[in-house]
Tab-separated table of C-alpha atoms and ligand atoms in Angstrom:
chain	number	residue	atom	x	y	z
A	27	MET	CA	94.704	99.891	71.997
A	28	THR	CA	92.549	97.081	73.307
A	29	ILE	CA	94.224	94.492	75.460
A	30	ASP	CA	92.422	91.210	75.742
A	31	GLU	CA	93.440	89.531	78.925
A	32	ALA	CA	92.936	85.810	79.309
A	33	PRO	CA	90.453	84.630	81.909
A	34	ARG	CA	92.022	83.568	85.190
A	35	ASP	CA	91.553	79.828	84.610
A	36	VAL	CA	93.686	79.773	81.463
A	37	LEU	CA	96.459	81.935	82.962
A	38	ARG	CA	98.086	79.012	84.814
A	39	GLY	CA	101.100	78.162	82.705
A	40	GLY	CA	100.204	80.886	80.212
A	41	PRO	CA	103.134	82.639	78.473
A	42	ARG	CA	103.014	85.502	80.973
A	43	GLU	CA	103.302	83.166	83.907
A	44	LEU	CA	106.128	81.183	82.303
A	45	LEU	CA	107.980	84.458	81.731
A	46	ARG	CA	107.415	85.521	85.322
A	47	TRP	CA	108.734	82.226	86.728
A	48	VAL	CA	111.936	82.582	84.732
A	49	ALA	CA	112.281	86.290	85.570
A	50	THR	CA	111.918	85.623	89.299
A	51	GLY	CA	114.312	82.664	89.249
A	52	ALA	CA	111.597	80.149	90.180
A	53	ALA	CA	112.408	78.289	86.969
A	54	VAL	CA	115.643	77.994	84.976
A	55	SER	CA	114.676	75.221	82.575
A	56	ARG	CA	111.804	73.833	80.551
A	57	ALA	CA	111.595	70.969	83.059
A	58	ASP	CA	111.095	73.488	85.909
A	59	LEU	CA	108.349	75.215	83.932
A	60	SER	CA	106.660	71.907	83.227
A	61	ARG	CA	106.742	70.997	86.912
A	62	LEU	CA	105.448	74.402	88.076
A	63	SER	CA	102.676	74.660	85.508
A	64	GLY	CA	101.617	71.046	85.336
A	65	LEU	CA	101.764	71.339	81.541
A	66	SER	CA	103.276	68.692	79.301
A	67	PRO	CA	106.931	69.189	78.240
A	68	SER	CA	105.843	69.621	74.610
A	69	THR	CA	103.350	72.405	75.466
A	70	VAL	CA	105.953	74.157	77.605
A	71	SER	CA	108.526	73.848	74.827
A	72	GLN	CA	106.118	75.332	72.295
A	73	ARG	CA	105.416	78.350	74.534
A	74	VAL	CA	109.084	78.803	75.392
A	75	GLU	CA	110.026	78.768	71.700
A	76	ALA	CA	107.418	81.466	71.023
A	77	LEU	CA	108.788	83.610	73.861
A	78	ILE	CA	112.366	83.115	72.599
A	79	SER	CA	111.405	84.076	69.046
A	80	GLN	CA	109.916	87.310	70.419
A	81	GLY	CA	113.122	88.068	72.329
A	82	LEU	CA	111.317	87.762	75.660
A	83	LEU	CA	113.365	84.753	76.790
A	84	GLU	CA	116.834	83.535	75.865
A	85	GLU	CA	118.847	80.409	76.368
A	86	THR	CA	122.109	80.819	78.224
A	87	GLY	CA	124.728	78.116	78.073
A	88	ALA	CA	123.984	74.936	79.894
A	89	GLY	CA	122.818	73.928	83.338
A	90	ARG	CA	124.246	71.204	85.545
A	91	SER	CA	124.139	67.761	83.996
A	92	ARG	CA	122.609	64.844	85.833
A	93	GLY	CA	124.267	62.478	83.396
A	94	GLY	CA	123.515	62.725	79.708
A	95	ARG	CA	123.132	65.979	77.786
A	96	ARG	CA	123.367	69.139	79.884
A	97	PRO	CA	120.024	71.046	79.945
A	98	ARG	CA	119.917	74.501	78.395
A	99	GLN	CA	119.132	77.293	80.868
A	100	LEU	CA	116.433	79.880	80.349
A	101	ALA	CA	116.765	83.532	81.247
A	102	VAL	CA	115.093	86.858	80.663
A	103	PRO	CA	117.382	88.708	78.201
A	104	THR	CA	119.845	90.957	79.981
A	105	GLY	CA	120.644	92.696	76.717
A	106	GLY	CA	118.308	95.452	77.791
A	107	ALA	CA	114.723	94.646	76.813
A	108	VAL	CA	112.727	97.117	78.880
A	109	VAL	CA	109.333	98.757	78.900
A	110	GLY	CA	108.817	102.438	79.524
A	111	ALA	CA	106.247	103.656	82.041
A	112	ILE	CA	104.753	107.049	82.850
A	113	ASP	CA	102.513	107.734	85.846
A	114	LEU	CA	101.169	111.231	85.365
A	115	GLY	CA	99.863	113.133	88.385
A	116	ALA	CA	98.494	116.627	88.872
A	117	HIS	CA	101.883	118.188	89.682
A	118	HIS	CA	104.431	115.419	89.175
A	119	ALA	CA	105.056	112.472	86.921
A	120	ARG	CA	106.927	109.292	87.762
A	121	VAL	CA	108.798	108.073	84.712
A	122	GLY	CA	110.691	104.815	84.542
A	123	THR	CA	111.988	101.817	82.682
A	124	LEU	CA	111.210	98.330	83.945
A	125	ASP	CA	112.479	94.920	82.909
A	126	LEU	CA	110.228	92.234	81.483
A	127	SER	CA	109.506	90.826	84.928
A	128	GLY	CA	108.111	94.205	86.006
A	129	ARG	CA	111.094	95.234	88.147
A	130	VAL	CA	112.102	98.886	88.089
A	131	VAL	CA	115.393	99.471	86.251
A	132	GLN	CA	115.426	103.249	86.484
A	133	ALA	CA	112.849	105.772	87.698
A	134	ARG	CA	112.665	109.459	88.377
A	135	THR	CA	110.079	112.013	89.403
A	136	LEU	CA	109.613	115.133	87.315
A	137	PRO	CA	107.605	118.285	88.019
A	138	VAL	CA	104.681	118.684	85.623
A	139	ARG	CA	102.404	121.593	84.753
A	140	ILE	CA	99.272	119.784	83.588
A	141	GLU	CA	97.817	123.095	82.370
A	142	ASP	CA	100.566	123.260	79.722
A	143	GLY	CA	98.343	120.847	77.786
A	144	PRO	CA	98.705	117.294	76.525
A	145	GLU	CA	101.147	117.843	73.634
A	146	ALA	CA	103.718	119.642	75.768
A	147	VAL	CA	103.361	117.401	78.815
A	148	LEU	CA	103.248	114.011	77.048
A	149	GLY	CA	105.890	115.110	74.541
A	150	ALA	CA	108.322	115.927	77.359
A	151	LEU	CA	107.577	112.710	79.252
A	152	LEU	CA	108.026	110.526	76.158
A	153	ALA	CA	111.358	112.255	75.573
A	154	GLU	CA	112.299	111.418	79.165
A	155	VAL	CA	111.556	107.727	78.584
A	156	THR	CA	113.772	107.804	75.492
A	157	THR	CA	116.529	109.428	77.534
A	158	LEU	CA	116.234	106.763	80.242
A	159	VAL	CA	116.485	103.960	77.683
A	160	GLY	CA	119.397	105.601	75.880
A	161	GLY	CA	121.215	106.470	79.074
A	162	ASP	CA	121.089	103.032	80.635
A	163	PRO	CA	123.974	100.752	79.700
A	164	ALA	CA	121.880	97.696	80.637
A	165	ALA	CA	119.220	98.868	78.195
A	166	GLY	CA	121.491	99.390	75.243
A	167	GLY	CA	122.900	102.612	76.629
A	168	GLY	CA	124.791	104.887	74.339
A	169	ALA	CA	123.542	102.922	71.384
A	170	VAL	CA	120.739	105.233	70.272
A	171	ALA	CA	122.558	106.152	67.098
A	172	ASP	CA	122.692	102.602	65.741
A	173	GLY	CA	119.118	101.921	66.781
A	174	SER	CA	119.776	99.193	69.351
A	175	ALA	CA	118.367	101.250	72.234
A	176	ALA	CA	115.133	101.645	70.317
A	177	ASP	CA	115.128	97.882	69.811
A	178	ALA	CA	115.482	97.400	73.561
A	179	LEU	CA	112.331	99.404	74.304
A	180	ARG	CA	109.352	97.070	73.886
A	181	GLY	CA	106.505	99.468	74.610
A	182	ILE	CA	105.316	102.312	76.838
A	183	GLY	CA	102.458	102.339	79.345
A	184	ILE	CA	100.965	105.642	80.450
A	185	GLY	CA	98.633	106.424	83.362
A	186	ILE	CA	96.464	109.547	83.118
A	187	PRO	CA	94.756	111.115	86.164
A	188	GLY	CA	91.357	111.197	84.464
A	189	PRO	CA	88.867	109.008	82.599
A	190	VAL	CA	90.339	107.194	79.577
A	191	GLN	CA	88.153	105.498	76.974
A	192	HIS	CA	89.838	102.125	76.847
A	193	SER	CA	89.123	101.193	73.236
A	194	THR	CA	90.653	104.397	71.839
A	195	GLY	CA	93.028	105.763	74.492
A	196	ARG	CA	91.107	109.036	74.381
A	197	ILE	CA	90.795	111.203	77.506
A	198	VAL	CA	87.163	112.062	78.330
A	199	SER	CA	86.039	114.939	80.593
A	200	PRO	CA	88.894	114.942	83.107
A	201	SER	CA	88.731	117.207	86.178
A	202	ARG	CA	91.452	119.863	86.646
A	203	MET	CA	93.062	119.074	83.267
A	204	PRO	CA	92.261	122.082	81.060
A	205	GLY	CA	92.887	121.375	77.376
A	206	TRP	CA	92.944	117.580	77.781
A	207	ASN	CA	89.274	116.753	77.141
A	208	GLY	CA	88.853	114.550	74.063
A	209	PHE	CA	92.615	114.341	73.491
A	210	ASP	CA	93.659	111.177	71.691
A	211	ALA	CA	96.642	110.382	73.887
A	212	ALA	CA	97.268	106.961	72.321
A	213	ALA	CA	97.406	108.351	68.766
A	214	PHE	CA	99.581	111.288	69.816
A	215	CYS	CA	102.111	108.988	71.484
A	216	ALA	CA	102.006	106.420	68.674
A	217	GLY	CA	103.013	109.218	66.296
A	218	ARG	CA	106.132	109.939	68.343
A	219	VAL	CA	107.553	106.571	69.275
A	220	ASP	CA	107.961	103.403	67.308
A	221	VAL	CA	106.716	100.958	69.937
A	222	PRO	CA	103.214	100.081	71.236
A	223	VAL	CA	101.823	102.717	73.612
A	224	ILE	CA	98.985	101.856	75.989
A	225	VAL	CA	97.108	104.581	77.841
A	226	ASP	CA	94.923	103.930	80.870
A	227	ASN	CA	93.503	105.634	83.908
A	228	ASP	CA	95.982	106.065	86.794
A	229	ALA	CA	93.768	104.277	89.339
A	230	ASN	CA	93.574	101.236	87.044
A	231	LEU	CA	97.362	101.176	86.786
A	232	MET	CA	97.727	101.505	90.549
A	233	ALA	CA	95.305	98.574	90.933
A	234	LEU	CA	97.214	96.424	88.458
A	235	GLY	CA	100.605	97.322	89.960
A	236	ALA	CA	99.433	96.698	93.530
A	237	HIS	CA	97.694	93.450	92.644
A	238	ARG	CA	100.710	92.019	90.800
A	239	THR	CA	103.079	93.130	93.574
A	240	ALA	CA	101.030	91.823	96.520
A	241	HIS	CA	97.943	89.615	96.640
A	242	SER	CA	98.174	88.354	93.067
A	243	GLU	CA	96.748	85.150	94.570
A	244	LEU	CA	93.479	86.966	95.377
A	245	ASP	CA	90.903	87.135	92.596
A	246	HIS	CA	88.709	90.035	93.721
A	247	ALA	CA	90.132	93.341	94.884
A	248	VAL	CA	89.295	97.048	94.981
A	249	TYR	CA	92.025	99.693	95.049
A	250	ILE	CA	91.218	103.285	95.994
A	251	LYS	CA	93.586	105.986	94.777
A	252	ALA	CA	93.204	109.045	96.992
A	253	GLY	CA	95.452	111.934	96.050
A	254	THR	CA	94.614	115.275	94.482
A	255	GLY	CA	91.683	113.455	92.834
A	256	ILE	CA	89.990	110.269	93.921
A	257	GLY	CA	89.280	107.113	91.959
A	258	SER	CA	89.428	103.348	92.125
A	259	GLY	CA	90.505	100.330	90.106
A	260	VAL	CA	88.830	96.938	90.265
A	261	ILE	CA	90.364	93.481	89.914
A	262	SER	CA	87.699	90.878	89.158
A	263	SER	CA	88.485	87.179	88.662
A	264	GLY	CA	92.175	88.123	88.647
A	265	ARG	CA	91.845	90.644	85.809
A	266	LEU	CA	91.582	94.396	85.644
A	267	HIS	CA	87.880	95.114	85.162
A	268	ARG	CA	87.357	98.147	82.936
A	269	GLY	CA	83.711	97.771	81.992
A	270	ALA	CA	82.301	98.644	78.575
A	271	GLN	CA	84.107	101.942	78.019
A	272	GLY	CA	86.862	101.934	80.625
A	273	SER	CA	85.057	103.921	83.312
A	274	ALA	CA	84.539	101.017	85.762
A	275	GLY	CA	85.720	101.945	89.234
A	276	ASP	CA	85.415	105.690	88.665
A	277	ILE	CA	83.829	106.619	91.976
A	278	SER	CA	84.781	110.304	91.827
A	279	HIS	CA	81.294	111.582	90.983
A	280	CYS	CA	79.255	109.293	93.206
A	281	ARG	CA	77.121	111.368	95.529
A	282	VAL	CA	77.793	111.352	99.272
A	283	VAL	CA	75.941	112.842	102.232
A	284	ALA	CA	77.371	116.334	102.822
A	285	ASP	CA	75.727	119.434	104.203
A	286	PRO	CA	76.257	121.827	102.583
A	287	ALA	CA	77.029	119.835	99.427
A	288	PRO	CA	80.131	121.439	97.872
A	289	PRO	CA	80.015	122.125	94.113
A	290	CYS	CA	81.969	119.705	91.923
A	291	THR	CA	83.978	120.310	88.749
A	292	CYS	CA	81.439	118.096	86.899
A	293	GLY	CA	78.620	120.603	87.495
A	294	ASN	CA	76.847	118.576	90.191
A	295	ALA	CA	77.229	119.030	93.930
A	296	GLY	CA	78.177	116.658	96.738
A	297	CYS	CA	80.318	114.326	94.606
A	298	LEU	CA	82.890	112.201	96.459
A	299	GLU	CA	85.637	114.141	94.699
A	300	ALA	CA	84.221	117.463	95.944
A	301	VAL	CA	84.218	116.180	99.546
A	302	ALA	CA	87.085	113.722	99.956
A	303	SER	CA	89.803	114.382	97.371
A	304	GLY	CA	93.023	116.185	98.205
A	305	ALA	CA	91.878	119.121	96.066
A	306	ALA	CA	88.606	119.268	98.060
A	307	LEU	CA	90.511	119.340	101.371
A	308	VAL	CA	92.652	122.241	100.147
A	309	THR	CA	89.530	124.163	99.039
A	310	ALA	CA	87.639	123.437	102.269
A	311	LEU	CA	90.539	124.529	104.502
A	312	ARG	CA	91.004	127.740	102.550
A	313	GLY	CA	87.255	128.334	102.919
A	314	GLN	CA	87.776	128.163	106.686
A	315	GLY	CA	90.479	130.810	106.455
A	316	VAL	CA	93.453	128.432	106.787
A	317	GLN	CA	96.444	129.389	104.638
A	318	VAL	CA	97.331	126.227	102.785
A	319	SER	CA	98.805	126.053	99.295
A	320	ASP	CA	98.505	122.408	98.331
A	321	LEU	CA	97.885	118.825	99.443
A	322	THR	CA	101.361	118.603	100.999
A	323	GLY	CA	100.367	121.485	103.265
A	324	VAL	CA	97.112	119.751	104.207
A	325	ILE	CA	98.908	116.490	105.057
A	326	ARG	CA	101.410	118.420	107.183
A	327	LEU	CA	98.548	120.056	109.132
A	328	ILE	CA	96.882	116.670	109.698
A	329	ASP	CA	100.184	115.150	110.855
A	330	ASP	CA	100.568	118.074	113.257
A	331	GLY	CA	97.128	117.332	114.708
A	332	ASP	CA	95.529	120.550	113.425
A	333	ARG	CA	91.875	120.491	114.561
A	334	GLN	CA	90.235	121.801	111.371
A	335	ALA	CA	92.346	119.693	109.011
A	336	THR	CA	91.808	116.549	111.093
A	337	ALA	CA	88.027	117.088	111.180
A	338	LEU	CA	87.988	117.445	107.397
A	339	ALA	CA	90.092	114.310	106.982
A	340	ARG	CA	87.621	112.353	109.155
A	341	GLN	CA	84.729	113.677	107.087
A	342	ALA	CA	86.577	112.650	103.915
A	343	GLY	CA	87.203	109.170	105.344
A	344	ARG	CA	83.495	108.749	106.152
A	345	ALA	CA	82.577	109.815	102.613
A	346	VAL	CA	85.042	107.333	101.061
A	347	GLY	CA	83.750	104.618	103.435
A	348	GLU	CA	80.151	105.362	102.450
A	349	ILE	CA	80.833	104.806	98.743
A	350	LEU	CA	83.162	101.914	99.407
A	351	ALA	CA	80.469	100.187	101.497
A	352	VAL	CA	78.178	100.167	98.466
A	353	VAL	CA	81.003	98.804	96.329
A	354	VAL	CA	81.896	96.096	98.875
A	355	ASN	CA	78.256	95.006	99.368
A	356	PHE	CA	77.788	94.878	95.626
A	357	PHE	CA	81.100	93.363	94.545
A	358	ASN	CA	82.251	91.298	97.572
A	359	PRO	CA	86.047	91.734	97.185
A	360	GLN	CA	88.644	89.873	99.261
A	361	VAL	CA	90.739	92.990	99.773
A	362	VAL	CA	90.188	96.733	99.740
A	363	ALA	CA	93.421	98.716	99.622
A	364	ILE	CA	93.929	102.452	99.661
A	365	GLY	CA	96.852	104.161	97.959
A	366	GLY	CA	97.768	107.675	96.871
A	367	ARG	CA	99.058	110.501	99.012
A	368	LEU	CA	96.064	110.487	101.388
A	369	ALA	CA	96.564	106.803	102.224
A	370	ASP	CA	99.015	107.705	105.001
A	371	CYS	CA	96.491	110.028	106.577
A	372	GLU	CA	95.517	108.113	109.723
A	373	PRO	CA	92.256	109.966	110.658
A	374	LEU	CA	90.946	109.469	107.105
A	375	LEU	CA	91.804	105.780	107.109
A	376	ALA	CA	90.290	105.191	110.554
A	377	SER	CA	86.931	106.731	109.717
A	378	MET	CA	86.862	105.018	106.314
A	379	ARG	CA	87.363	101.671	108.024
A	380	ALA	CA	84.727	102.372	110.711
A	381	THR	CA	82.125	103.445	108.123
A	382	LEU	CA	82.870	100.407	106.015
A	383	TYR	CA	82.262	97.998	108.921
A	384	GLU	CA	79.151	99.884	109.972
A	385	ARG	CA	77.545	99.905	106.528
A	386	CYS	CA	78.520	96.535	105.114
A	387	LEU	CA	76.864	93.163	105.373
A	388	PRO	CA	78.697	90.985	107.922
A	389	LEU	CA	79.169	88.341	105.228
A	390	ALA	CA	80.964	90.875	103.013
A	391	THR	CA	83.379	92.046	105.750
A	392	GLN	CA	83.903	88.759	107.631
A	393	THR	CA	87.217	87.994	105.916
A	394	LEU	CA	87.700	91.302	104.079
A	395	LEU	CA	91.249	92.687	104.224
A	396	ILE	CA	91.338	96.482	104.534
A	397	GLU	CA	94.841	97.868	104.101
A	398	ARG	CA	97.203	100.389	102.557
A	399	VAL	CA	98.725	99.820	99.145
A	400	ALA	CA	102.236	98.753	100.079
A	401	ALA	CA	104.022	99.092	96.747
A	402	GLY	CA	105.153	102.714	97.251
A	403	GLN	CA	105.725	105.434	94.699
A	404	ASP	CA	106.498	103.032	91.843
A	405	VAL	CA	103.160	101.216	91.984
A	406	GLY	CA	101.749	103.221	89.060
A	407	ILE	CA	104.710	102.654	86.733
A	408	THR	CA	104.733	98.991	87.778
A	409	GLY	CA	101.101	98.678	86.686
A	410	ALA	CA	101.866	100.547	83.450
A	411	ALA	CA	104.756	98.182	82.750
A	412	HIS	CA	102.643	95.080	83.379
A	413	LEU	CA	100.027	96.389	80.968
A	414	VAL	CA	102.689	96.574	78.257
A	415	ILE	CA	104.336	93.265	79.207
A	416	ASP	CA	100.946	91.508	79.004
A	417	HIS	CA	100.463	93.031	75.568
A	418	VAL	CA	103.913	92.021	74.339
A	419	VAL	CA	103.505	88.483	75.711
A	420	ALA	CA	100.006	88.172	74.222
A	421	ALA	CA	101.449	89.243	70.846
A	422	ALA	CA	104.084	86.507	71.223
B	526	LIG	ZN1	81.208	115.559	90.286
């Protein structure tokens, strides 16, 4: 499903922003919205009516009168309109429901065996979303039988840890996802639920979630997701930049300096993913004779100050910094933020930062913010929810 986002300059006072002001309590009336947006009362009224007719806003009783007729108050429906969100990882998935302002209503983490294939994995996760909607009293809980819970669910956003062709929702040549190549995730999901389903790459969703949660005032941002795999999402002029096919920001197979250059799942050697991803660190440590089963084990070794693991983390940080320096010189973002499980790995972060300063033009780094993604484990489902909310609002 293609989502056309409005350019930044027409977003001020756009339906999405009006909805957000009401959801966050910044506005309770049309007059508030008019004041905040600078739009005329008639334009605000028109947009509010459209949002009400779509069930995205409701009018609740009356506000305080200042003489004359008491103004009607606006609110985001509490009758349970929610969006479902799935953030699929290599071994776990975060599944949740969020309200129309993008706040998490319910969320849980489930173990996932990605090698079970797309039908089994996505089928189970979609069922989990349905359970969350049905089981939540605020979202029409217990009302599945009469259909009101289904009414409460407005759409589902799904993040996939691999390249997703944006126009079709098809997964293309993912690493470490046997059986998923070419899978039409959007069509599969659309055949199982009765609401819009939007599929995107997990790094894009992290970028969107992080940008909306913090720094939504900044127009140009790059978000690195460093976990089992490694990727990035780009915000340009306030919008998620996907490029022509949806592969923008996919830095995983950019070549870095490494001797010897480790082989990559793509068939080349010396790719960023083969040097700096969590999976690469596990492989490299095992190659050095260290018994480590997964990324959690690697992070534990680094936290314990293990010499080999720390050296590999520094090397990974330099490799990420090398690629990021090219991106920063080329794109000139205001903020670069790193998220994913490796973001808490101090030696990696320190050498990434040092390489970035060393390799970038002073003009590009003068005011550049370099930081961790602060939004925590729900950042992916938050981004997924915003993707759906934007779609629902655009349809309104
Ligand atoms: Zn590669």
